[in-house]
CSV table of C-alpha atoms in Angstrom, one decimal:
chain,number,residue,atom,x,y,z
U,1,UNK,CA,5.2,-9.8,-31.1
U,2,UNK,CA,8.1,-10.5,-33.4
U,3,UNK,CA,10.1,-7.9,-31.6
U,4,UNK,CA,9.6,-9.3,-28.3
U,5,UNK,CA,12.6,-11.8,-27.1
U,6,UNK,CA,9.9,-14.6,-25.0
U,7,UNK,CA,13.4,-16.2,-24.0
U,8,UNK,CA,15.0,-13.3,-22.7
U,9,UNK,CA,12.1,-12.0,-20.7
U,10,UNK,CA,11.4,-15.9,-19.7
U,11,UNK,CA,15.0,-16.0,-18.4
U,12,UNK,CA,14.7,-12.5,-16.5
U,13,UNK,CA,12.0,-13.6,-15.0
U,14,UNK,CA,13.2,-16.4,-13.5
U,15,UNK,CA,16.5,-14.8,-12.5
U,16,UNK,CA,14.5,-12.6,-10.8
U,17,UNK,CA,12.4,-15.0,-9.1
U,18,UNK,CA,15.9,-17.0,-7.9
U,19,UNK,CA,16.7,-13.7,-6.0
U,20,UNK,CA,12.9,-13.3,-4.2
U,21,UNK,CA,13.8,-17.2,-3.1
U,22,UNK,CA,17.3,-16.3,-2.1
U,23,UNK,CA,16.2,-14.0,0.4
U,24,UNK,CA,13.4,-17.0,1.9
U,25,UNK,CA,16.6,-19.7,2.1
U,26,UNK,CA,19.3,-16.8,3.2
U,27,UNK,CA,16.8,-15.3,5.9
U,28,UNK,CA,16.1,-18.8,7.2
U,29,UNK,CA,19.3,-19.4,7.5
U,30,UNK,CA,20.8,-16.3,9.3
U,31,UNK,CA,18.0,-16.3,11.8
U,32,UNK,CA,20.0,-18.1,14.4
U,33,UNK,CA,22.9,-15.2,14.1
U,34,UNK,CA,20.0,-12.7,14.0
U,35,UNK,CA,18.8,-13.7,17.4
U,36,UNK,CA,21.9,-13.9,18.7
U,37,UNK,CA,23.4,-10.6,17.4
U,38,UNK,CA,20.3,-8.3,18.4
U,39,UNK,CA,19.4,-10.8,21.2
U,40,UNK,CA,15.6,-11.5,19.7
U,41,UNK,CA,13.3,-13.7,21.0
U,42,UNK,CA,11.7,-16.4,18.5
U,43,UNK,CA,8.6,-14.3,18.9
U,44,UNK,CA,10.1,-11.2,17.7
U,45,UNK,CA,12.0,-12.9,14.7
U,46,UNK,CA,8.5,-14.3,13.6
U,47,UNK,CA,7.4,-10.7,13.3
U,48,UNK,CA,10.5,-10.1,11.5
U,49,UNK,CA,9.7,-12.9,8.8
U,50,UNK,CA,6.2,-11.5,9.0
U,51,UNK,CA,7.4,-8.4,7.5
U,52,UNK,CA,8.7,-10.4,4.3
U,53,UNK,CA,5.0,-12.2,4.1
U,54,UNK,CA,3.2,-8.2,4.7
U,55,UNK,CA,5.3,-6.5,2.0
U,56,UNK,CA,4.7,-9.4,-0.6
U,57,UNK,CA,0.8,-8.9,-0.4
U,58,UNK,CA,1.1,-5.4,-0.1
U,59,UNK,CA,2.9,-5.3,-3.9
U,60,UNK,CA,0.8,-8.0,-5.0
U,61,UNK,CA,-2.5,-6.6,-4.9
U,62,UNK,CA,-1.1,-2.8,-5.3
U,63,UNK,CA,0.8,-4.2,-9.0
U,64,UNK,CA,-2.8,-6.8,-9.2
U,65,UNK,CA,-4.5,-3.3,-9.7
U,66,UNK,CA,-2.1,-1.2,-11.8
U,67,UNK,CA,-0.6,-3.8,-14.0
U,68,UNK,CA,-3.2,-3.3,-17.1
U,69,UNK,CA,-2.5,0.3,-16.8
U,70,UNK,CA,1.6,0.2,-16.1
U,71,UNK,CA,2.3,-3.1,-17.6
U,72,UNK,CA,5.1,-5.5,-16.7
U,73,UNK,CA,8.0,-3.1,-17.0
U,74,UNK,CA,7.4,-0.9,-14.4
U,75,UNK,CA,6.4,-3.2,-11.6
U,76,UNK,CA,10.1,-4.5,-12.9
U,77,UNK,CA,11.8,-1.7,-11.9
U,78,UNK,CA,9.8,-1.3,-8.8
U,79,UNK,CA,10.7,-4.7,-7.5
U,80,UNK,CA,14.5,-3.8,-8.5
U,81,UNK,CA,14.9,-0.6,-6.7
U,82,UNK,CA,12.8,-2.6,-3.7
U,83,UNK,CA,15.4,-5.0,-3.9
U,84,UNK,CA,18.1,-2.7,-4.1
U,85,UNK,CA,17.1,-1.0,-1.0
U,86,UNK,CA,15.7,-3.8,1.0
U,87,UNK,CA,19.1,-5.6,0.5
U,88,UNK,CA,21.5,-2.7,1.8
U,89,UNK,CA,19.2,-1.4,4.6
U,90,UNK,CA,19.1,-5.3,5.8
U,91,UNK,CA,23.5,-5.6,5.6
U,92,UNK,CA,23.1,-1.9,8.2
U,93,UNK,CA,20.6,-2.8,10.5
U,94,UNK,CA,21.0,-1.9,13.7
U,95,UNK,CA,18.2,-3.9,15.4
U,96,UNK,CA,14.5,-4.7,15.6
U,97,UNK,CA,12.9,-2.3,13.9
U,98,UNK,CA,15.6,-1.5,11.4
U,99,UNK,CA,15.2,-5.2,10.3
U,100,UNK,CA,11.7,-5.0,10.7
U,101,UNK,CA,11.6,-2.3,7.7
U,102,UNK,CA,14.6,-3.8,5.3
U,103,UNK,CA,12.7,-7.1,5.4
U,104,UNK,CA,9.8,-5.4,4.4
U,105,UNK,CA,11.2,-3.8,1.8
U,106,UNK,CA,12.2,-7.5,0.1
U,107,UNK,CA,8.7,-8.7,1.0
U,108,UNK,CA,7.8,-5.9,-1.6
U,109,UNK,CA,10.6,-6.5,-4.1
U,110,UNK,CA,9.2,-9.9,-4.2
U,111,UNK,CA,5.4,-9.2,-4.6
U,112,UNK,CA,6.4,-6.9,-7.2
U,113,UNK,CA,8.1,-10.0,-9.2
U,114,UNK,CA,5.3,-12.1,-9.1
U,115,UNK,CA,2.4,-9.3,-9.7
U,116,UNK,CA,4.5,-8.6,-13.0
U,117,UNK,CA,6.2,-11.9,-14.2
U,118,UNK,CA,2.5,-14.2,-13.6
U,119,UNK,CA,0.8,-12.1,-16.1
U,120,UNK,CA,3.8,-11.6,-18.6
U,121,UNK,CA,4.4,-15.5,-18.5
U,122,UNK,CA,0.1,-16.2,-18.4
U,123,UNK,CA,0.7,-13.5,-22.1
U,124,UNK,CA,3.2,-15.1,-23.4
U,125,UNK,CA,2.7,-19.0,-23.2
U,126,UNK,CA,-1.1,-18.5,-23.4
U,127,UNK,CA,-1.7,-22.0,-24.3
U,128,UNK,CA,0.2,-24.0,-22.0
U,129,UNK,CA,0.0,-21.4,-18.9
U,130,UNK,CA,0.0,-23.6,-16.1
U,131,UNK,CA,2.7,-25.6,-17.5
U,132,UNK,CA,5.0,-22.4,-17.9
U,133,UNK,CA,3.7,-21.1,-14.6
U,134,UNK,CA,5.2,-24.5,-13.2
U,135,UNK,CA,8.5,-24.0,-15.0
U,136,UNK,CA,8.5,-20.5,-14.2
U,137,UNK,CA,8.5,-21.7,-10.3
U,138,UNK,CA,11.2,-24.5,-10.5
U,139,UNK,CA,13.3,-21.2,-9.6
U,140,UNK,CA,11.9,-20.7,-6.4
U,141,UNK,CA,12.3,-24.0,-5.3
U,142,UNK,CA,15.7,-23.8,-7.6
U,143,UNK,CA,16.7,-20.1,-6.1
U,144,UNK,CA,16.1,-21.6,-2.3
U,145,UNK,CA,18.5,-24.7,-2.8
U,146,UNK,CA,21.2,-21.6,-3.8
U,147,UNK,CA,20.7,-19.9,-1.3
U,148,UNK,CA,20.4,-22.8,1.5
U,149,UNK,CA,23.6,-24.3,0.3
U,150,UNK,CA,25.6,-20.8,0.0
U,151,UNK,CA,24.3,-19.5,3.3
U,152,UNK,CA,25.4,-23.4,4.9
U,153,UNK,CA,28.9,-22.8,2.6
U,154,UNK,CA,29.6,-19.0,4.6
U,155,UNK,CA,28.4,-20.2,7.9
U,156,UNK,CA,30.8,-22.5,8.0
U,157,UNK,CA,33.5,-20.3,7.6
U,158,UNK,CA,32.2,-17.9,9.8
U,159,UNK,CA,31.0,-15.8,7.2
U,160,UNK,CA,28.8,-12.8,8.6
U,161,UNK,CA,24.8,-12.4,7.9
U,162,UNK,CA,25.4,-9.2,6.7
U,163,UNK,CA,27.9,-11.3,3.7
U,164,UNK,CA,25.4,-13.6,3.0
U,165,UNK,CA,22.9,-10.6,2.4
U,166,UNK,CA,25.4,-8.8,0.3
U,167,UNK,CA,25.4,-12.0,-2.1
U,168,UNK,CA,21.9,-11.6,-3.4
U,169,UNK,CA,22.7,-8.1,-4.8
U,170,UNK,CA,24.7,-9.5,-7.3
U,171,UNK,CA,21.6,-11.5,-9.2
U,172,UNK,CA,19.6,-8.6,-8.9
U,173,UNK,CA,22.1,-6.7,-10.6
U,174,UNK,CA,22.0,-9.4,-13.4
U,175,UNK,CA,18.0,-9.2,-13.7
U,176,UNK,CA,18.2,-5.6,-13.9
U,177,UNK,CA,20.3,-5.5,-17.0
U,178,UNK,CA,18.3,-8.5,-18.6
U,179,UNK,CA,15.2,-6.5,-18.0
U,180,UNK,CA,16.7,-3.4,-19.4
U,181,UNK,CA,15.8,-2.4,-22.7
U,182,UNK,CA,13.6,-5.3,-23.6
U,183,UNK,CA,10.3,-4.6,-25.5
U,184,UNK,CA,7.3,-6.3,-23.7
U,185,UNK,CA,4.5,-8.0,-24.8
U,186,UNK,CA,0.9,-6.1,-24.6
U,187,UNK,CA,-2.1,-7.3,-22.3
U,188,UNK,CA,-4.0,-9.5,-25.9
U,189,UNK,CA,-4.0,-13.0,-24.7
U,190,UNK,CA,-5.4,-12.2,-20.7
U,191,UNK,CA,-8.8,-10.3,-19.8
U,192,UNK,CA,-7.2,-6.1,-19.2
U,193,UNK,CA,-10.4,-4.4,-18.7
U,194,UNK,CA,-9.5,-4.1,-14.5
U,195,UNK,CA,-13.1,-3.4,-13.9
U,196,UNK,CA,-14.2,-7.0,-15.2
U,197,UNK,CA,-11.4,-8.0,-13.3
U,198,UNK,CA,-12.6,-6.9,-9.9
U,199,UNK,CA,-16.1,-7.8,-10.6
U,200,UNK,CA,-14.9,-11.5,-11.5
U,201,UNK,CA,-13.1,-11.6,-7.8
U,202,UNK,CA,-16.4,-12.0,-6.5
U,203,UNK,CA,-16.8,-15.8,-8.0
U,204,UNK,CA,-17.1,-18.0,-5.4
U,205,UNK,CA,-14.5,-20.2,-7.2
U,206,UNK,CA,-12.4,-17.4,-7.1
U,207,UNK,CA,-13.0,-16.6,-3.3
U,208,UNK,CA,-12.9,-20.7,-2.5
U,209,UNK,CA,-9.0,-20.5,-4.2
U,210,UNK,CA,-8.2,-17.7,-1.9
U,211,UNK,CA,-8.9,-19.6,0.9
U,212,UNK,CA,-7.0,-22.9,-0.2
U,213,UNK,CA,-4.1,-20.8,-1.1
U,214,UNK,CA,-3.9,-19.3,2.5
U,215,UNK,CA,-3.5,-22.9,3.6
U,216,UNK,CA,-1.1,-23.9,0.8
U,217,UNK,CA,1.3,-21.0,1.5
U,218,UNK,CA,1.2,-21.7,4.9
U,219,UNK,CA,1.7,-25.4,4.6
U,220,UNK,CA,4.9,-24.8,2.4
U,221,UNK,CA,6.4,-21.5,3.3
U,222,UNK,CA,5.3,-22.0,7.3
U,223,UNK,CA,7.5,-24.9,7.4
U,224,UNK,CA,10.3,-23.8,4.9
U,225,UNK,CA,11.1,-20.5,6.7
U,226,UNK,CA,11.6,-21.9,10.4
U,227,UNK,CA,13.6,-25.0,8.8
U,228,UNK,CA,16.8,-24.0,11.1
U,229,UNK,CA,14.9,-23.3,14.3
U,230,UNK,CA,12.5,-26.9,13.8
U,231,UNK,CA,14.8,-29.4,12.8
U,232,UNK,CA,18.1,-27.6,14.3
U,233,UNK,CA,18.4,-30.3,17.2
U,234,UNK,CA,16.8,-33.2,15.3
U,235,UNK,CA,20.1,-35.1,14.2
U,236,UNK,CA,20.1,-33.6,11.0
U,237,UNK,CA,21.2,-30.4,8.6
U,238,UNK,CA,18.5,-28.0,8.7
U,239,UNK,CA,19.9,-26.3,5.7
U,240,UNK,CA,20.7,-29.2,3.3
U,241,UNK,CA,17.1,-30.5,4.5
U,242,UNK,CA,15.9,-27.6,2.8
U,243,UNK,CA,18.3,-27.6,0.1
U,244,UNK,CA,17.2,-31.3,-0.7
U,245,UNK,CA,13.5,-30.4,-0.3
U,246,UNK,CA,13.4,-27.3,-2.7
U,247,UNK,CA,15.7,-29.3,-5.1
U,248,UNK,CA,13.6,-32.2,-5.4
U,249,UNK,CA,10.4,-29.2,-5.7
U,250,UNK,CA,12.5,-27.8,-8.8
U,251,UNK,CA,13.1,-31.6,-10.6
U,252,UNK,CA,9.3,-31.8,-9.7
U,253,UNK,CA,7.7,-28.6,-11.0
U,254,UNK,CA,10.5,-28.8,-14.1
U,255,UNK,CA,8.2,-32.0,-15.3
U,256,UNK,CA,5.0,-30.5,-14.4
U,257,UNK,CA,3.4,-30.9,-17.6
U,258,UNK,CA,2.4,-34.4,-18.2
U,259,UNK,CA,1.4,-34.8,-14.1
U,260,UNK,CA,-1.0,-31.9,-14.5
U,261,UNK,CA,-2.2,-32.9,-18.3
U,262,UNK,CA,-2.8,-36.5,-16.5
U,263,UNK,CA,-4.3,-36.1,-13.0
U,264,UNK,CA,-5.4,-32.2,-14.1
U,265,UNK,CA,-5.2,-29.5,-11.6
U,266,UNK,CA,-8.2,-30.2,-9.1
U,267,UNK,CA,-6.3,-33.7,-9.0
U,268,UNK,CA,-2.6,-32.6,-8.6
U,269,UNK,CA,-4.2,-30.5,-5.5
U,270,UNK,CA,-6.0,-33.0,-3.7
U,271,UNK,CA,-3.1,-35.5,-4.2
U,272,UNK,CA,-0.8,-33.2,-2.7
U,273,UNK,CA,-2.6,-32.1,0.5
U,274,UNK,CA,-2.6,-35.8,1.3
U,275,UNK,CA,1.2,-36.0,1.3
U,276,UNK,CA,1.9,-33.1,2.5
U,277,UNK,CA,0.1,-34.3,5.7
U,278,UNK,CA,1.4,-37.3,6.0
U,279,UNK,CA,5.2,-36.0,4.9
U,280,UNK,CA,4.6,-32.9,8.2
U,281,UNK,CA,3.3,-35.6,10.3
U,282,UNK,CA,6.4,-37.9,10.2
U,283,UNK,CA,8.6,-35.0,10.5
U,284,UNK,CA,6.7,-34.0,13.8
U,285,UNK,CA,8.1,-38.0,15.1
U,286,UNK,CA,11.1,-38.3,13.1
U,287,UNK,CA,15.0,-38.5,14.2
U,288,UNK,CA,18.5,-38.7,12.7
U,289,UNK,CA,18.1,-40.2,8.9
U,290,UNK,CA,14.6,-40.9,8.9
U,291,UNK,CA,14.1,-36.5,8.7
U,292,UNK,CA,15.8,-36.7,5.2
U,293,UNK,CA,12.9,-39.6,3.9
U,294,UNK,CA,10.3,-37.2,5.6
U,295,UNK,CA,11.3,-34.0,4.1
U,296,UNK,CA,11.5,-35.5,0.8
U,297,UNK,CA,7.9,-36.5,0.9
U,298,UNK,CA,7.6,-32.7,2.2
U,299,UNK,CA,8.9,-32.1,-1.2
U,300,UNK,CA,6.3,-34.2,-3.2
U,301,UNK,CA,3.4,-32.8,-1.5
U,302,UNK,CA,4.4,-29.0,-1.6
U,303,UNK,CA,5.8,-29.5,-5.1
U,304,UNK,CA,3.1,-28.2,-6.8
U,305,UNK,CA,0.8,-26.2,-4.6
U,306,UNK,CA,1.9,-22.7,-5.5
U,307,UNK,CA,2.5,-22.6,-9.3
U,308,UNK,CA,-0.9,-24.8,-9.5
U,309,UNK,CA,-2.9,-22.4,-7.6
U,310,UNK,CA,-1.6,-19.8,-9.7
U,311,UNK,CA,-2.1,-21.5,-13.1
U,312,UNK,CA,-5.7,-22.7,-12.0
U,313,UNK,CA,-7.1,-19.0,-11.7
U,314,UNK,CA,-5.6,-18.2,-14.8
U,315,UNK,CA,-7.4,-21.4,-16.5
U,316,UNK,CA,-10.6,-21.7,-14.4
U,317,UNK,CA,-11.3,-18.1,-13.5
U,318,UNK,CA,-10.1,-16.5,-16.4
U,319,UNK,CA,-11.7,-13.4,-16.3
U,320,UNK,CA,-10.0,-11.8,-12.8
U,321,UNK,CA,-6.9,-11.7,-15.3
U,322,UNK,CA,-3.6,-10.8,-14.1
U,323,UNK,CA,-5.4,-9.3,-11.0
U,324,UNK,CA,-6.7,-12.7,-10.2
U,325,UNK,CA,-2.9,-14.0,-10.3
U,326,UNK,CA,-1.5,-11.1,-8.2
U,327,UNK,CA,-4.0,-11.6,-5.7
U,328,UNK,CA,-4.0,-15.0,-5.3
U,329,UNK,CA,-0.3,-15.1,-4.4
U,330,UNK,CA,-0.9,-12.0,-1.9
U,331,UNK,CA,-3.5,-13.9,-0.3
U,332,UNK,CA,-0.7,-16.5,0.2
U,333,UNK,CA,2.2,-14.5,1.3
U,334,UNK,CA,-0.4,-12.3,3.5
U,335,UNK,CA,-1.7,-16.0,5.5
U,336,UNK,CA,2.1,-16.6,6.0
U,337,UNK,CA,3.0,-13.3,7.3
U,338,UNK,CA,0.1,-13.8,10.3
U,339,UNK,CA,1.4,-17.3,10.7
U,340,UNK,CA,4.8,-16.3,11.2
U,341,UNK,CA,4.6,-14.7,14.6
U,342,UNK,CA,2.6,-17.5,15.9
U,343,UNK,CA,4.7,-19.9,14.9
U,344,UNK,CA,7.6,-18.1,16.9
U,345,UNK,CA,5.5,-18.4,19.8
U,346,UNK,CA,5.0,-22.0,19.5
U,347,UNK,CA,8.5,-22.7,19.6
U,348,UNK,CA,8.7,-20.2,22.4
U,349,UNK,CA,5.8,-21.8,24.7
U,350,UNK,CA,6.6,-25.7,24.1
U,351,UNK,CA,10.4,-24.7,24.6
U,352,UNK,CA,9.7,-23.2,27.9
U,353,UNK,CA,7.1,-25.7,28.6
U,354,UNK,CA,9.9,-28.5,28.1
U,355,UNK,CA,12.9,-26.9,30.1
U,356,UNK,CA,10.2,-26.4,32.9
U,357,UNK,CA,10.0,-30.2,32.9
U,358,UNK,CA,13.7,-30.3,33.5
U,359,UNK,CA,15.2,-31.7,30.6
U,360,UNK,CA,18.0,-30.4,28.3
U,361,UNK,CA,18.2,-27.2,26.5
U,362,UNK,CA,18.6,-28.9,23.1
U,363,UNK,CA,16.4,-31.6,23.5
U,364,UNK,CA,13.8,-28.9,24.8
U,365,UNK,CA,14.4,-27.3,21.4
U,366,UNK,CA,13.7,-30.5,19.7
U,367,UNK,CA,10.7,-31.0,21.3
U,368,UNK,CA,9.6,-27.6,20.8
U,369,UNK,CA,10.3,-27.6,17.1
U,370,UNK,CA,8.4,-31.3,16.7
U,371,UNK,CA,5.2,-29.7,18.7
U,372,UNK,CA,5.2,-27.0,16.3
U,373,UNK,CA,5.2,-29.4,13.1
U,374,UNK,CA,2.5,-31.2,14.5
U,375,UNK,CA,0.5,-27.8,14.7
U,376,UNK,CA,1.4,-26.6,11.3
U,377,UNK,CA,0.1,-30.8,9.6
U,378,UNK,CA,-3.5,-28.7,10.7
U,379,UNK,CA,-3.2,-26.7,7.4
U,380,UNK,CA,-2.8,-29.7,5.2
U,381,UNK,CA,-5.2,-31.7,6.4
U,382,UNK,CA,-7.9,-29.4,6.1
U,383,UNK,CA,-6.7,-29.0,1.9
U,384,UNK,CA,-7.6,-32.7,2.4
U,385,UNK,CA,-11.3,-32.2,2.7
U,386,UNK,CA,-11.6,-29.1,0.3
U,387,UNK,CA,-9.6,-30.1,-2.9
U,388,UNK,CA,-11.6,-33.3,-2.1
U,389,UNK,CA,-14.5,-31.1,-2.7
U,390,UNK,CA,-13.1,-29.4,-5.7
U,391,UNK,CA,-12.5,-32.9,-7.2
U,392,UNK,CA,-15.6,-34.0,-7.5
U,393,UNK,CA,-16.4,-31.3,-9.1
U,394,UNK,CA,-13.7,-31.3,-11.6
U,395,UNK,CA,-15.9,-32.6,-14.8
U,396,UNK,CA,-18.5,-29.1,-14.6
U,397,UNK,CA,-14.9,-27.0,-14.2
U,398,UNK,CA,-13.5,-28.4,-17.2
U,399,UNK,CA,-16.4,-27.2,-19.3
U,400,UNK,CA,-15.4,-23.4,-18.5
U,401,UNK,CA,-11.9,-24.2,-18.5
U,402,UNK,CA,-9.8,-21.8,-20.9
């Protein structure tokens, strides 16, 4: 491995990863002008979103099964041409369906990032993986407080969707070159024989993960992506909510290492279902300034769900190997992207619901987006009772822990 630049490859990676957030924070922030411009119902942008949440799976468990056999490098340049074209289709779209297939297109770009960067990082750092997992995935918290904060920067100047689109082809320009040309490290340090891999799917650990994760992702991203159409009327900035909320995630995931080392992961989990309830909770009730002090306990609980998820397989079920890691973040992505829709119909119902009771359009909107919240604390609270499971059995998982 002395030919193989870990920086350089650690650094594409995550510039990589800041463009797959960048389209999250952009998409959430355009989806206002969206509905607008094409005149789209909350409904149908949820099945827009949806399409981001499908493709992601899609790549995930399609790179999950070739990566022993194509390595890293090629799922590289599949999630950069994916980009490429996802991006441009997206700045000419036309309407519904024309969205409906550019988004789908990122959604793949991005599963392809994550079914080739997990692994590569997993090979590299193979003794402090979920450590480097977590600093690894500061960038998608990091990428989405770029994105929030230009997309809030060109809406304000009346900058058009399809500009804020064009931005994001400039860092995947950037992570194409750093790719380029790099050697990359062979499968030694994870389980490559695919066939043990997709035996080892069938642990019921393994299969008890996959349904936490659907609940994590949905807790986190649910929320995240309908950030302008929640808190739009709630007497604060949708987009520097989320801006503060995936910044605070980066700080939080940067110093991952000594929470995880103390509490260890079935710990970190459990801890952060509980906040992540309560945090959802108070920003189904909450007002003016008091949003921002719920959204940054939104922040703590969320922190570390994804990259911990993630870094647990790798540990705990070591065996599924990098198929294990591709699939867990496809079971994620692929819970979001059914969520998605019915979220939009949420909104939809308890807005009607309230304008039928004669109030206000915008406090009809506030009320809508607060029901919704209180729908989506569900998923967290149910993490409450199984990490609380997983917990006590923490001491019997540590003795097959790699």
């Amino acid at each position: 491995m002395e030919t193989i630049n870990k920086n350089k490859l650690f650094l594409a990676s995550c510039l990589a990863l800041i463009v797959t957030a960048m389209t999250f924070a952009i998409r959430a922030g355009i989806l206002g002008q969206l509905g607008n411009d094409f005149q789209l119902s909350d409904t149908e942008l949820g099945w827009v979103n949806s399409m981001a949440f499908l493709g992601f799976p899609i790549a995930t468990i399609f790179g999950g099964l070739v990566y022993n056999s194509v390595g890293p490098r090629k799922l590289m340049v599949i999630a950069f041409v994916s980009h490429l074209i996802g991006l441009v289709l997206t700045i000419f779209a036309g309407g519904f369906w024309t969205l409906l297939i550019s988004t789908f297109f990122i959604g793949f770009a991005n599963g392809s990032v994550e079914a080739a960067c997990n692994p590569l990082i997993a090979e590299m750092y193979t003794d402090n993986r979920t450590t480097m997992l977590n600093k690894f995935h500061v960038w998608f918290p990091g990428g989405i407080v770029i994105g929030a904060l230009i997309s809030k920067f060109m809406t304000d100047f009346d900058m058009g969707w399809q500009l804020q689109i064009g931005v994001m082809l400039i860092p995947t320009l950037l992570y194409g070159i750093l790719f380029f040309g790099q050697t990359f490290p062979k499968s030694e340090n994870i389980v490559s024989d695919t066939k043990v891999n997709i035996k080892s799917l069938l642990s019921p650990l393994f299969i008890f993960m996959v349904v936490c994760m659907t609940l994590t992702a949905t807790t986190e991203l649910g929320t995240q992506q309908w950030v302008e159409k929640i808190l739009g009327n709630s007497g604060a900035s949708p987009m520097l909510i989320l801006a503060m909320v995936t910044g605070l995630m980066a700080v939080g995931r940067y110093f991952a290492g000594p929470i995880i080392h103390k509490l260890n992961p079935p710990g970190v989990l459990l801890m952060s279902s509980i906040i992540a309830t309560i945090a959802i909770y108070m920003m189904s009730t909450a007002t003016g300034g008091m949003v921002y002090v719920a959204a940054i306990l939104f922040a703590i609980g969320v922190c570390y769900f994804w990259p911990t998820m993630i870094g647990f397989v790798s540990e705990y079920v070591p065996n599924t190997g990098a198929l294990g890691m591709s699939l867990i973040g496809g079971a994620g992505m692929f819970a979001t992207s059914i969520w998605q829709p019915v979220i939009g119909s949420w909104l939809d119902n308890a807005k009607a619901t309230a304008l039928e009771s004669g109030v206000a359009l915008e406090q009809a909107e506030l009320l809508a987006g607060q029901e919704t919240l209180s729908n989506i604390a569900f998923f967290p609270l149910a993490l409450i009772l199984l990490f609380g499971i997983l917990f006590t059995q923490r001491k019997k998982l540590e003795a097959n822990r790699v």
